[in-house]
Coordinates of C-alpha atoms in Angstrom, one line a residue:
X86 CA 31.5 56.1 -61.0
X87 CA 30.1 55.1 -57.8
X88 CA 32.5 53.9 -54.7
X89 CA 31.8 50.2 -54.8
X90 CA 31.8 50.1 -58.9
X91 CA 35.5 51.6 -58.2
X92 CA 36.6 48.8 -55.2
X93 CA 35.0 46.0 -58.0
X94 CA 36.5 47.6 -60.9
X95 CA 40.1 47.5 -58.5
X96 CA 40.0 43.9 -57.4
X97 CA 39.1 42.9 -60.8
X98 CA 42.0 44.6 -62.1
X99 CA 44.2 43.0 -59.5
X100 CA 43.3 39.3 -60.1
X101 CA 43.2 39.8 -63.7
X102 CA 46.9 41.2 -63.2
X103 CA 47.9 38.5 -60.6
X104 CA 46.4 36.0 -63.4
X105 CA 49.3 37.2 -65.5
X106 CA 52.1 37.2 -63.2
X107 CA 50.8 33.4 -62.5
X108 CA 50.3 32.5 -66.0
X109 CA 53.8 34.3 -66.9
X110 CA 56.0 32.6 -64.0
X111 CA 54.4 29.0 -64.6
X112 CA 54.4 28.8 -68.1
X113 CA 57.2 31.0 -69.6
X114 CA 60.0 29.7 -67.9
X115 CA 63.2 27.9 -68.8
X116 CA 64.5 25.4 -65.7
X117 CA 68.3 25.9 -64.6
X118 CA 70.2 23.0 -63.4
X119 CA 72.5 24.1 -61.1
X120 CA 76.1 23.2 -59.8
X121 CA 74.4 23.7 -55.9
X122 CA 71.3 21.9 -56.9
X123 CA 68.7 24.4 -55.6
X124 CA 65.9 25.3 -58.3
X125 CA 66.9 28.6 -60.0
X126 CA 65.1 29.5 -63.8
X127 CA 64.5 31.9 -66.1
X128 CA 61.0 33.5 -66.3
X129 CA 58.2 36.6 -67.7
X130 CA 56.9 36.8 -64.1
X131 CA 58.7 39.5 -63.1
X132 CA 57.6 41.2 -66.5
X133 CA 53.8 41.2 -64.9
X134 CA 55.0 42.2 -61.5
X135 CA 56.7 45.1 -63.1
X136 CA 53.9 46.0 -65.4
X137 CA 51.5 46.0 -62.7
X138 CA 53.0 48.4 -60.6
X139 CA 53.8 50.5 -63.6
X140 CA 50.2 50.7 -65.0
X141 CA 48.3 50.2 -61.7
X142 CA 50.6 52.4 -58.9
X143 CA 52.2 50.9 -55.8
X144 CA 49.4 48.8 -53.8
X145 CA 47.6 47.2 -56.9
X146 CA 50.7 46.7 -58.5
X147 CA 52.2 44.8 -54.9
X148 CA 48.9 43.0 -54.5
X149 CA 49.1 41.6 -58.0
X150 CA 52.6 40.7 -57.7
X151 CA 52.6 39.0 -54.3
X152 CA 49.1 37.3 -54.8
X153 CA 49.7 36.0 -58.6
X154 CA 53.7 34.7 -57.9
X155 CA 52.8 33.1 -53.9
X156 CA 49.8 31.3 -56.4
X157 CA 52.6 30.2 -58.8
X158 CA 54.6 28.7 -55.7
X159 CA 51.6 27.4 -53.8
X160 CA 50.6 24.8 -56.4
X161 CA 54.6 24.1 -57.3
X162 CA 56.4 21.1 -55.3
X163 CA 59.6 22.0 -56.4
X164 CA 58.6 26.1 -54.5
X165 CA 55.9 25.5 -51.9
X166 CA 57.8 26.0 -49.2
X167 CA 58.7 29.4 -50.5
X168 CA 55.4 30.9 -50.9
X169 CA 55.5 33.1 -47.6
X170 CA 58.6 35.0 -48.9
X171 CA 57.4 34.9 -52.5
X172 CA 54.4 36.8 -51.0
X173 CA 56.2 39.3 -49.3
X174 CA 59.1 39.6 -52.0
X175 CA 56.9 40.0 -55.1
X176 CA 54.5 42.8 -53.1
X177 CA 57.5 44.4 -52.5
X178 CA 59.3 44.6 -56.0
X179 CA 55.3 45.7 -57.0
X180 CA 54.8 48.1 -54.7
X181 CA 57.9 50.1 -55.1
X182 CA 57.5 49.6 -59.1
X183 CA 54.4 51.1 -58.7
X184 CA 54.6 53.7 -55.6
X185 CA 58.2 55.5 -57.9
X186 CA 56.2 55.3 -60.9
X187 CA 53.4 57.0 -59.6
X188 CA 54.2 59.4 -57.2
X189 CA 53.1 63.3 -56.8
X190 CA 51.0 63.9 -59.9
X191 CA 53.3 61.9 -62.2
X192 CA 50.5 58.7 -62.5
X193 CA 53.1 56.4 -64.3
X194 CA 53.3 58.7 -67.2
X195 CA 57.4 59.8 -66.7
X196 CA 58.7 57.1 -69.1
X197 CA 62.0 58.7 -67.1
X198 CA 60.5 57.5 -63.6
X199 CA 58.9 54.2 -65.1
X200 CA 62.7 53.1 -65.9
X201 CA 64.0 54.0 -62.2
X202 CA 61.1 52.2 -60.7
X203 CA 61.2 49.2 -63.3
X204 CA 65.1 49.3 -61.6
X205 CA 64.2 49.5 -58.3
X206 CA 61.7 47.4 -58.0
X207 CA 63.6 44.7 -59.4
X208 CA 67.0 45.3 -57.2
X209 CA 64.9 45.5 -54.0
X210 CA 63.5 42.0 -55.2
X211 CA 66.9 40.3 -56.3
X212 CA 68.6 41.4 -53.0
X213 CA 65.2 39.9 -51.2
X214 CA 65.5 36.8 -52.9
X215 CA 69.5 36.4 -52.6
X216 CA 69.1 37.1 -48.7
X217 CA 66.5 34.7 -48.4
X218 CA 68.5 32.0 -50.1
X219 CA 71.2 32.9 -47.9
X220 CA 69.3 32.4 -44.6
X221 CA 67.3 29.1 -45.8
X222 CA 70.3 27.2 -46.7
X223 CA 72.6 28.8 -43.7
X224 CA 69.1 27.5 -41.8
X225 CA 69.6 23.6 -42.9
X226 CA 73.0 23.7 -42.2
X227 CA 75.2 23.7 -45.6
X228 CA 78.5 24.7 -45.7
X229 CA 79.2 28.5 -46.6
X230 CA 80.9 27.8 -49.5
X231 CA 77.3 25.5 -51.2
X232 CA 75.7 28.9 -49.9
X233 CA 77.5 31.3 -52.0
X234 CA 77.5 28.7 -54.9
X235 CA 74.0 28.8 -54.8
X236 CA 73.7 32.4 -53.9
X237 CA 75.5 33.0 -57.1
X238 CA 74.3 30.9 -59.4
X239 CA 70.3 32.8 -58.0
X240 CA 72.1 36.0 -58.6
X241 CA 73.1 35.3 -62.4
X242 CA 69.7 34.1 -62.9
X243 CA 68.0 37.0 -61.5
X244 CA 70.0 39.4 -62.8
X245 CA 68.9 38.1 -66.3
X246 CA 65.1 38.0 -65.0
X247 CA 65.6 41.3 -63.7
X248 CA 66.9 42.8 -67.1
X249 CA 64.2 41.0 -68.7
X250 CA 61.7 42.7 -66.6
X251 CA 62.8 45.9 -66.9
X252 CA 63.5 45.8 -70.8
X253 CA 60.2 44.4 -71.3
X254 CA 58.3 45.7 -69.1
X255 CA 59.0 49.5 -69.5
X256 CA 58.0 49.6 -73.3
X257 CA 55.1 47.7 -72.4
X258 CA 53.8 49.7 -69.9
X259 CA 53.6 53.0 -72.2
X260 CA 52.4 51.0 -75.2
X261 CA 49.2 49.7 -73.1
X262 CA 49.1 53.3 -71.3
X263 CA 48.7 54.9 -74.9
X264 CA 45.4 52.7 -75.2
X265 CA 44.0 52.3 -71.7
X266 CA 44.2 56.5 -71.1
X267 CA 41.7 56.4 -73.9
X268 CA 39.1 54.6 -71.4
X269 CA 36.8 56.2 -68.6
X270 CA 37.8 52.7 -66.6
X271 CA 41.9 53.2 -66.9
X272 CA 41.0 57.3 -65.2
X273 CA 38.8 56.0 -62.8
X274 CA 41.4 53.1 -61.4
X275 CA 44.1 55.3 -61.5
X276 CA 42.4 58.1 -59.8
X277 CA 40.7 55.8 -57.0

């Protein structure tokens, strides 16, 4: 396959993959009412994000993840003002999803390192997303005790995100390897 059919063939793969995480952390969610009132839910987003990395390696996976969840925020009142760190966050849990799973000559096919990069991806994120929680609302001035409230009540909810990502995710990753390794498309993306 030529160079530029291989660049198409990648950004394709990474908006079609940022579509999901998009379509996964809008729709598939469940809204948390909180004791701190800040927005917290449960959500599949971090499912794609995972997934991405796992099936795609570290900088389509990051792309997919930052690009599809800072989309999710963008167009969401109740997150807009997060999108920046959404950006940076979600690229982040991708990328290192993605760069584990796929280092040396293992191309995402250790089921052993998928499930320590499914892990780490999703730690680095929730300690991302607790700090930044920590700073915004230390930022606007409320009282250290509303912080770790709400720092709390983010870490029980994505802790059970995180589980769900990793738990879904990892299966999901070898079921659509099993088919995609069957196509000249899958070998080319993963050897571009």
């Amino acid at each position: 396959m030529q160079s530029s059919n291989k660049k198409v063939l990648k950004i394709v793969t990474i908006g079609l993959m940022a579509a999901l995480v998009f379509v996964t952390s809008k729709f598939l969610t469940i809204p948390i009412a909180t004791i701190a009132g800040t927005p917290t839910r449960i959500h599949f987003g971090n499912v794609m994000c995972i997934l991405s990395g796992l099936l795609f390696g570290g900088m389509s996976g990051g792309i997919s993840a930052g690009i599809g969840s800072a989309f999710m925020d963008l167009l969401d009142p109740v997150y807009i003002t997060s999108t920046p760190t959404t950006l940076i966050n979600k690229f982040v849990m991708g990328f290192l999803a993605g760069k584990l799973s796929h280092h040396g000559k293992v191309k995402g096919d250790s089921q052993t390192w998928n499930i320590i990069a499914a892990i780490v991806g999703q730690f680095t994120y929730i300690v991302l997303y607790l700090l930044k929680t920590f700073i915004e609302m230390k930022l606007v001035g409320n009282d250290i005790n509303t912080i770790w409230i709400a720092v709390g009540e983010k870490a029980i909810s994505s802790s059970i995100n995180g589980i769900i990502a990793v738990v879904v995710a990892v299966p999901l990753a070898l079921a659509l390897r099993q088919g995609l390794k069957q196509t000249s498309i899958f070998k080319e993306l993963i050897n571009a």
